XYZ file of C-alpha atoms in Angstrom:
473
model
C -0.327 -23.259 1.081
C 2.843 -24.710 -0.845
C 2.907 -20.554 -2.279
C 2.967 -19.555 0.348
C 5.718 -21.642 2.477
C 8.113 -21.741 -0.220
C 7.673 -18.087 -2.127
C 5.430 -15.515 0.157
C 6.653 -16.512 3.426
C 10.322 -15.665 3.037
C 9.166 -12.458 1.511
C 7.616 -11.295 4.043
C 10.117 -12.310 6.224
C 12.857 -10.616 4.316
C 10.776 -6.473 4.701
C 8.277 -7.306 8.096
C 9.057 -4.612 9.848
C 8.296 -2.595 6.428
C 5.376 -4.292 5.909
C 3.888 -4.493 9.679
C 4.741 -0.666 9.181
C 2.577 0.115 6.325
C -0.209 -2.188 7.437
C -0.060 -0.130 10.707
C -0.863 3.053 8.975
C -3.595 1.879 6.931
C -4.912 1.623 10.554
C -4.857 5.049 10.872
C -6.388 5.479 7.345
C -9.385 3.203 8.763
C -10.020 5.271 11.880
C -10.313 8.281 10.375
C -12.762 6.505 7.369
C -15.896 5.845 9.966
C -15.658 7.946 12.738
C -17.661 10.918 11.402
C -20.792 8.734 10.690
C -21.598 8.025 14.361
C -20.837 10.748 15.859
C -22.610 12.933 13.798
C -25.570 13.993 16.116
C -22.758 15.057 19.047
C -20.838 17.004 16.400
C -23.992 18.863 15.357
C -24.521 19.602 18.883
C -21.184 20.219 20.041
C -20.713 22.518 17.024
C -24.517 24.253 16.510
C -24.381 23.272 12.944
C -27.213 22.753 10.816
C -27.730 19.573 8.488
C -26.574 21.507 5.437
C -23.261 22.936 7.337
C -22.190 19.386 8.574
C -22.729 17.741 4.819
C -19.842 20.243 4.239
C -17.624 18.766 6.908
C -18.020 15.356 4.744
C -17.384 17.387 1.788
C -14.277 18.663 3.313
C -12.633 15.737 4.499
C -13.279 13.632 0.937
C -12.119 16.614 -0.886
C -8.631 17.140 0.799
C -8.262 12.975 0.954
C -8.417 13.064 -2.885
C -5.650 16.554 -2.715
C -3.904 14.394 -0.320
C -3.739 11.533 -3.023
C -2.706 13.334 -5.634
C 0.179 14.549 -4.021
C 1.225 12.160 -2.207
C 3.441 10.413 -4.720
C 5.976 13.303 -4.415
C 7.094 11.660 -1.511
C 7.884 8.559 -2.626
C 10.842 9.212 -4.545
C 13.043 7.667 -1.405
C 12.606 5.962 1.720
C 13.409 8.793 3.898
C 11.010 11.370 2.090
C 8.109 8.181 1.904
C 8.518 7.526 6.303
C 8.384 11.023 7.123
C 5.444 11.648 5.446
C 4.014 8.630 6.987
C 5.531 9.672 10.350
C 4.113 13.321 10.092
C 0.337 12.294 8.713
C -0.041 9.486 10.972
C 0.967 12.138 14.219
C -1.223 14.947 12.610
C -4.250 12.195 12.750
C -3.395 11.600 16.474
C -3.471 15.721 17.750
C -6.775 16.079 14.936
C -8.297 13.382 17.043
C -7.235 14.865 20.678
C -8.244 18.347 19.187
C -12.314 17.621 17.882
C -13.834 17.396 21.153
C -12.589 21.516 21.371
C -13.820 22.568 17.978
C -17.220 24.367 19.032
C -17.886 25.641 15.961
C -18.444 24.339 12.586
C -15.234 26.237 11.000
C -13.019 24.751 13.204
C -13.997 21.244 12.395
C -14.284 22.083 9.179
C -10.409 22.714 9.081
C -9.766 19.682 11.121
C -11.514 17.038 8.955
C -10.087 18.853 5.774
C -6.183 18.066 7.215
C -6.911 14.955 8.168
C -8.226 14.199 5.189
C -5.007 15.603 3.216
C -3.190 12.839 5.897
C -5.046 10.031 4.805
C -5.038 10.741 1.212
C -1.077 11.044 1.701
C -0.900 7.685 3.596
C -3.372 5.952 0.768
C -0.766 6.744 -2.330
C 3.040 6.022 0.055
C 1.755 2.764 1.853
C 0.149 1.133 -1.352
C 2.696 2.235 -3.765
C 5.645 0.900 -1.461
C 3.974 -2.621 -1.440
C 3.937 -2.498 -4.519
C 7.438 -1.707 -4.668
C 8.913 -4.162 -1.945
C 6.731 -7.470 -3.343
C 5.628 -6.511 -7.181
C 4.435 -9.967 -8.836
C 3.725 -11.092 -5.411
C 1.892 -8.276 -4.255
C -1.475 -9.358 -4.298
C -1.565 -10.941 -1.245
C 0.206 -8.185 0.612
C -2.394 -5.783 -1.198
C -4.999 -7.650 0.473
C -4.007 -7.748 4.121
C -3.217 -4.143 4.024
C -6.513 -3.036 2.713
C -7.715 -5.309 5.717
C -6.215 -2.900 8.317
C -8.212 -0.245 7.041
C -11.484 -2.115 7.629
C -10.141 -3.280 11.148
C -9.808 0.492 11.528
C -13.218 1.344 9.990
C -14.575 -1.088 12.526
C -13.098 -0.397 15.840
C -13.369 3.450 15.479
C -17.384 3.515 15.813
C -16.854 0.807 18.373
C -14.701 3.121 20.391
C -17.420 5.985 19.782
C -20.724 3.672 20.644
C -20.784 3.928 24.407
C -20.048 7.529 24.359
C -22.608 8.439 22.042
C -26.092 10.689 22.690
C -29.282 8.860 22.120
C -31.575 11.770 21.585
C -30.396 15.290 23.408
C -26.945 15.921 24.095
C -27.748 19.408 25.963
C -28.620 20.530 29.151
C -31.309 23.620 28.943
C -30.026 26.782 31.120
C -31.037 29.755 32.769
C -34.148 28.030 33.971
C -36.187 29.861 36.269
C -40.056 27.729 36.805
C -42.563 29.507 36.162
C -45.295 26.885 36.395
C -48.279 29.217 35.357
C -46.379 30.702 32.522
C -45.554 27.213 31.084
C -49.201 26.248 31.286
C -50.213 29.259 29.286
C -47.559 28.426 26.788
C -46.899 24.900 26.417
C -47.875 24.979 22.489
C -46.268 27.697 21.967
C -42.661 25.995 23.161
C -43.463 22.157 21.852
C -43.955 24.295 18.326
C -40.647 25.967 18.884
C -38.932 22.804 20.126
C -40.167 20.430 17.061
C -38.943 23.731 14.712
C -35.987 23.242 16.400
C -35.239 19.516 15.778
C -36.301 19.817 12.617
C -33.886 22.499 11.427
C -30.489 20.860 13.898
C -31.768 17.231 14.210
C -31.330 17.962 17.845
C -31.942 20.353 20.612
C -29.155 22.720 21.178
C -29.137 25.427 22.999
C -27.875 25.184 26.312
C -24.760 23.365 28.135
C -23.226 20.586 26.178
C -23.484 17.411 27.823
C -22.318 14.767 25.950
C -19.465 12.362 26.233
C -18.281 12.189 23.188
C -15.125 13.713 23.582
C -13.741 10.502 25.446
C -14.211 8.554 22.209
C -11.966 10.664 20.651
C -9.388 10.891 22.956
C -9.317 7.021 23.353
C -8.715 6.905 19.147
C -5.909 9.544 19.874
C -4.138 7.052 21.851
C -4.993 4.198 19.846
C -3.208 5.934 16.549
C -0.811 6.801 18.803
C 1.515 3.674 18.850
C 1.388 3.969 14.681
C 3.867 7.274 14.014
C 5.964 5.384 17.090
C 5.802 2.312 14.391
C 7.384 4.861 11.858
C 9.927 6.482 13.302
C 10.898 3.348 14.661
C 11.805 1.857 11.179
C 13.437 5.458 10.297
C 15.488 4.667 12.774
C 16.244 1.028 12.208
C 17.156 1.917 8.310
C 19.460 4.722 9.767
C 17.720 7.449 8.119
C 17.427 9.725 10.775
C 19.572 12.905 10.878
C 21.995 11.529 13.580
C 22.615 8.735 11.438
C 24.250 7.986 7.997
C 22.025 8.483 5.494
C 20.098 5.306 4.662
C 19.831 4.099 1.051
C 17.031 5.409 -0.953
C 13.640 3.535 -1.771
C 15.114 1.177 -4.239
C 19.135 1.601 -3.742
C 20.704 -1.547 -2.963
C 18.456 -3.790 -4.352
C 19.643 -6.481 -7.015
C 18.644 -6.562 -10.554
C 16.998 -2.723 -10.230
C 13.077 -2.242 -11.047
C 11.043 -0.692 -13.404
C 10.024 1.658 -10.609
C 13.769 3.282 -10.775
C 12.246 6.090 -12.637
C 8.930 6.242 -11.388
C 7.565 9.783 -11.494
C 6.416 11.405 -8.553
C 2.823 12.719 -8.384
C -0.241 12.198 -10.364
C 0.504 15.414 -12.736
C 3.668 14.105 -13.104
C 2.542 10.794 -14.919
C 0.568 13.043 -17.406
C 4.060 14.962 -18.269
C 4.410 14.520 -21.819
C 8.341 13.501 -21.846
C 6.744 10.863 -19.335
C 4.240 9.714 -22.322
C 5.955 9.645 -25.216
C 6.030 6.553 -27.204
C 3.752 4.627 -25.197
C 1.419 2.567 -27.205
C -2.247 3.589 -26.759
C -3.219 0.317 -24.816
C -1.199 1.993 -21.804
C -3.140 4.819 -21.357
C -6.835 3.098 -21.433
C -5.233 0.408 -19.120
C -4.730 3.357 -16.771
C -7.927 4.938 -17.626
C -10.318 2.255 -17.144
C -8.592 1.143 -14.395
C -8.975 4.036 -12.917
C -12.978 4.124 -14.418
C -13.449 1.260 -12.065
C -12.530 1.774 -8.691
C -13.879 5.417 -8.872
C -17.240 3.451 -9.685
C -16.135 0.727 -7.086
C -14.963 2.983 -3.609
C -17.825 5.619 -4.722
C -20.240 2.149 -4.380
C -18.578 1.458 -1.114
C -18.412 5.231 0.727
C -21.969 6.065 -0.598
C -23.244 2.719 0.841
C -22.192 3.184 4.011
C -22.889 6.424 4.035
C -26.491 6.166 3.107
C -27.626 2.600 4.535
C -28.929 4.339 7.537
C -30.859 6.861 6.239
C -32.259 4.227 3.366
C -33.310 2.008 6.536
C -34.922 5.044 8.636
C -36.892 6.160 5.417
C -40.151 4.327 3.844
C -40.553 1.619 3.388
C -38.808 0.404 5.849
C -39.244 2.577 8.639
C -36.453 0.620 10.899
C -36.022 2.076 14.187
C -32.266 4.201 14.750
C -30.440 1.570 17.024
C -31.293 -1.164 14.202
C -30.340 1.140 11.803
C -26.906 2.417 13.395
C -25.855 -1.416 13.269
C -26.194 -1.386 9.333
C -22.956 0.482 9.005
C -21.098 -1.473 11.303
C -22.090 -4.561 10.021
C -21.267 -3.390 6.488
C -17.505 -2.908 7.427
C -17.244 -5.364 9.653
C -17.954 -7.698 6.444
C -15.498 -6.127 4.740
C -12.857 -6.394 6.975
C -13.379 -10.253 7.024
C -14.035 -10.488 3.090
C -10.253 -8.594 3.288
C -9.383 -11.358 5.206
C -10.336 -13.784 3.412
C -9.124 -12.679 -0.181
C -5.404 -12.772 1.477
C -5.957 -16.572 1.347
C -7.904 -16.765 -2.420
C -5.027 -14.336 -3.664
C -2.335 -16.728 -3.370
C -5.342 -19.315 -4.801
C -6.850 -17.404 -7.493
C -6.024 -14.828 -10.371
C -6.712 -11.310 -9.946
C -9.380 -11.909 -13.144
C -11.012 -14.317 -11.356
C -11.450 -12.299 -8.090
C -12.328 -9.299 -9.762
C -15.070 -10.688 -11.692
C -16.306 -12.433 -8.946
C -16.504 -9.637 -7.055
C -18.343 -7.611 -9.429
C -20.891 -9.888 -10.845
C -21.373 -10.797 -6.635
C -21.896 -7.337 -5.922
C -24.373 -6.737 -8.617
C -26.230 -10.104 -7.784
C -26.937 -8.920 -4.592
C -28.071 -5.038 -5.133
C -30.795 -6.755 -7.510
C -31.800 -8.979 -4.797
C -31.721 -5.972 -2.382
C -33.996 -4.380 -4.421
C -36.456 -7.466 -5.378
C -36.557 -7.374 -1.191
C -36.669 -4.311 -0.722
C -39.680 -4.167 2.084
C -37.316 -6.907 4.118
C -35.126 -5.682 7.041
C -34.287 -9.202 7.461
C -32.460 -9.387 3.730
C -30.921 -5.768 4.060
C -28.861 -7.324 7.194
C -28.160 -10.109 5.055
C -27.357 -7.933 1.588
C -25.117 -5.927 3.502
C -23.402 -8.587 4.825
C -22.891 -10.140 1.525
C -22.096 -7.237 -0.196
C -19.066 -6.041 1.826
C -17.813 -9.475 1.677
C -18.211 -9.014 -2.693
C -16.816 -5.384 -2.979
C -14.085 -5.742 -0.263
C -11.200 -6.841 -2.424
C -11.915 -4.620 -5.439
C -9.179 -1.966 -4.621
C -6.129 -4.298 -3.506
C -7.305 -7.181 -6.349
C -7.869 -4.555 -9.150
C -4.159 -2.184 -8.037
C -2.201 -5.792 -8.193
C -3.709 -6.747 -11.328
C -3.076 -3.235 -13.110
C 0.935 -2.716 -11.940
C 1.398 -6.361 -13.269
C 0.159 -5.342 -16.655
C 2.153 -2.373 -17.118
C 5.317 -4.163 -15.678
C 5.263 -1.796 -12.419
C 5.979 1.441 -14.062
C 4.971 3.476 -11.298
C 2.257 5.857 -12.265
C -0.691 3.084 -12.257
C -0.425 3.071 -8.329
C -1.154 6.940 -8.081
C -3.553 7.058 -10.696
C -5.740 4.264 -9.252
C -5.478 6.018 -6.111
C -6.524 9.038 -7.142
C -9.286 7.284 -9.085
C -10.738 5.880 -6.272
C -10.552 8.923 -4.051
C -12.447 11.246 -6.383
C -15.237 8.257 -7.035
C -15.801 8.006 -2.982
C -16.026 11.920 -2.925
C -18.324 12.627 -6.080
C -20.793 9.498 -5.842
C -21.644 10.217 -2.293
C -22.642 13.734 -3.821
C -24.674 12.882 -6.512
C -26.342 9.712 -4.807
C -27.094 11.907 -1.846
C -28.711 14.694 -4.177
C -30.698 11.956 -6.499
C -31.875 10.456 -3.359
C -32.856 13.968 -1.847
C -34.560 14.684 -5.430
C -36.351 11.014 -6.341
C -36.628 9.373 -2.786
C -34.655 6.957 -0.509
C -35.470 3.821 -3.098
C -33.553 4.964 -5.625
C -30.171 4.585 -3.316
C -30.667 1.218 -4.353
C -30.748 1.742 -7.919
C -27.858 4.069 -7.998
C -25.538 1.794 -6.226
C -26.782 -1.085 -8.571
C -26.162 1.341 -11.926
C -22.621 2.097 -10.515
C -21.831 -1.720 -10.430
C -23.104 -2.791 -13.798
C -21.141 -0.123 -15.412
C -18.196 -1.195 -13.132
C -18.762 -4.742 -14.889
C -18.874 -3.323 -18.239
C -15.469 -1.446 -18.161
C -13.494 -4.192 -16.424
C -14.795 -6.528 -19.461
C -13.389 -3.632 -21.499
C -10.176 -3.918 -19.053
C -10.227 -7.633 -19.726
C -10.128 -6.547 -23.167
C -7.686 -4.186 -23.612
C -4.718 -6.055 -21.571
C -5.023 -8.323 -24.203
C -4.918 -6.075 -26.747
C -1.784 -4.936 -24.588
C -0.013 -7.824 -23.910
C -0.332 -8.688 -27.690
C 1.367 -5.365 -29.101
C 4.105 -6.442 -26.445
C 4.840 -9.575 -27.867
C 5.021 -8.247 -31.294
């Protein structure tokens, strides 16, 4: 606590409406992470799409957050460029949100997801990469708590969404005229067509729309709302905005400069060879094994909770939907309080320590999950304990990596990146091993994933020193 009074305090002190800014929009980020999950069976219905057409509407939003990533460090050459960004994603989540409930077909939401998805990749690179900036060796802890507010997000959006949400039909049948004789004669005949027709939408859905679903959104469009009112309040408060003098740039004004003075832009520019040259080869397998790890770690972490329910609906198991549906929540819900609690052990314990006992946690538990593997009882329990383990593996592992390479800039946009295309490419091939071998090996997967994770961040371990050796020389 002494750290903290004396060092971390004033800190934050000295940038809070920054920070309280950033951490806001990581909000947003979190809203827009586990939204889709629960309301899946309204969108199918409100949109007539198939199982096969909505996977793409997953597909679409992962895709465009990793685009978004990647070019989001263009804007993050100043302070003006890095807020309206911020300002602009953040609003564009708010009118995406406002506009679902009218997207009646699947293109339309299609389009939707795949811009907000562009937002939030956007959001992911500026917000962590100016923390990084405003705190540096102190970072850590800041780190943490913002990677919190996405898990508050993450937890209050399917909150918002629960009372709103269809249990079984969300349609009304129409043009019915009774004909009591003629549905006597026929009753096989429909019950065949009606089970064909679950089978192929997951619901029935022809008719009227009935479902309520749209109020969940709207309420999440006014929720975000306050957040781009959070930015453009500190765009105004630095005097950046065109009625105003021009504000000082991202790092103008700051004694003693930073490393980050000459930080390249976007991820292609931190592969530009004039921005390589002479680097020792340590560097680059910091970055890449860095990056190796938290596309294993967030690919762990989006295909968990994106395939917990359908693991716990699925043999053995056989859990019923409602006890099912609580699996995700519960699973960020424990990692919004493990985020919470690593602010405290950051300031406590090094980023080694964390990390590794994060991982071997993590992969403790998947073997237990699978030892128990006929026990609803220990799933609740794993999934608990395993959001807590793999909760501070992004903010822990981003920390760690810019204080190796003496906050050069590009480690922030790689890692990002990194972690973006793990979340979208493991929930694809876990989804179509599970499809091909069976729900049980969901389990493996995930448990594969971490081991491997453990076996490059030994490497990691390995290589700093290697790094910090060639330094000293």
């Amino acid at each position: 606590m002494k750290l903290m009074e004396e060092q971390l305090w004033p800190l934050l002190k000295q940038h809070l409406q920054q920070t309280l800014t950033y951490w806001s929009v990581f909000f947003s980020f979190g809203l827009c992470v586990s939204f889709l999950g629960p309301t899946i069976l309204d969108l199918r219905c409100q949109t007539g799409a198939t199982v096969e057409q909505i996977t793409w509407v997953f597909f679409s939003q992962q895709f465009f957050l990793l685009v978004g990533s990647c070019v989001g460090g263009l804007f993050k050459k100043t302070l003006l460029a890095s807020l309206l960004a911020l300002f602009f994603c953040t609003l564009m989540i708010s009118l995406l949100f406002a506009a679902i409930p009218f997207c009646h077909h699947i293109v339309p939401l299609f389009v939707t997801m795949a811009i907000t998805g562009g937002a939030m990749g956007v959001i992911d690179t500026i917000a962590n990469y100016q923390l990084v900036n405003l705190y540096q060796k102190n970072s850590a802890v800041f780190l943490q708590s913002l990677h919190f507010f996405i898990g508050l997000g993450a937890l209050i959006s399917p909150l918002v969404a629960d009372p709103f949400l269809t249990d079984d039909n969300c349609t009304l049948e129409t043009n019915r005229t009774p004909n009591y004789h003629h549905v006597q004669m026929n009753t096989s005949e429909h019950e065949a067509a009606r089970l064909d027709q679950i089978s192929t939408h997951g619901v029935p859905i022809e008719g009227e729309a009935i479902g309520s679903v749209s109020y969940a959104f709207w309420i999440m469009a006014l929720i975000n709302l306050p957040v781009p009112v959070a930015v453009f309040t500190l765009m105004y408060q630095k005097r950046l905005l065109p009625c105003f003098r021009k504000g000082p740039g991202l790092l103008e004004g700051r004694s003693g400069g930073s490393s980050l003075d000459a930080a390249p832009g976007s991820v292609f520019s931190c592969c530009s060879p004039a921005n390589l040259r002479g680097l020792p080869p340590s560097f680059f397998l910091i970055h890449a094994l860095g990056g190796a790890i938290l596309f294993l770690t967030d690919g762990i972490m989006g295909s968990y909770a994106g395939f917990v329910y359908t693991y716990a609906v699925s043999p053995p198991l056989l859990m019923g939907h409602k006890a099912a549906g609580c699996l995700d929540s519960i699973f960020w819900a424990s990692i919004t309080i493990g985020r919470l609690g690593f602010i405290f052990m950051s300031y406590r314990f090094t980023a080694p320590r964390l990390l590794t006992f994060s991982l071997v946690g993590a992969i403790l538990v998947q073997f237990m999950l699978m030892i128990f593997y006929t026990s609803w009882v220990f799933l609740f329990i794993g999934t608990c304990v395993l959001g807590l383990c793999i909760s501070s593996m992004f903010p822990s592992m981003l920390a760690f990596t810019e204080d190796i390479l003496d906050y050069k800039g590009c480690a922030t946009t790689v890692l990002v990146t990194s972690a973006s295309t793990g979340e979208m490419l493991l929930q694809v091939v876990f989804g179509s091993v599970i499809q091909r071998e069976g729900s049980f090996t969901f389990l493996l997967c995930c448990t594969t994933a971490s081991v491997t994770a453990l076996c490059c961040f030994l490497l990691f371990l390995y290589v700093q020193h290697l790094h910090r050796s060639s330094r000293a020389g």
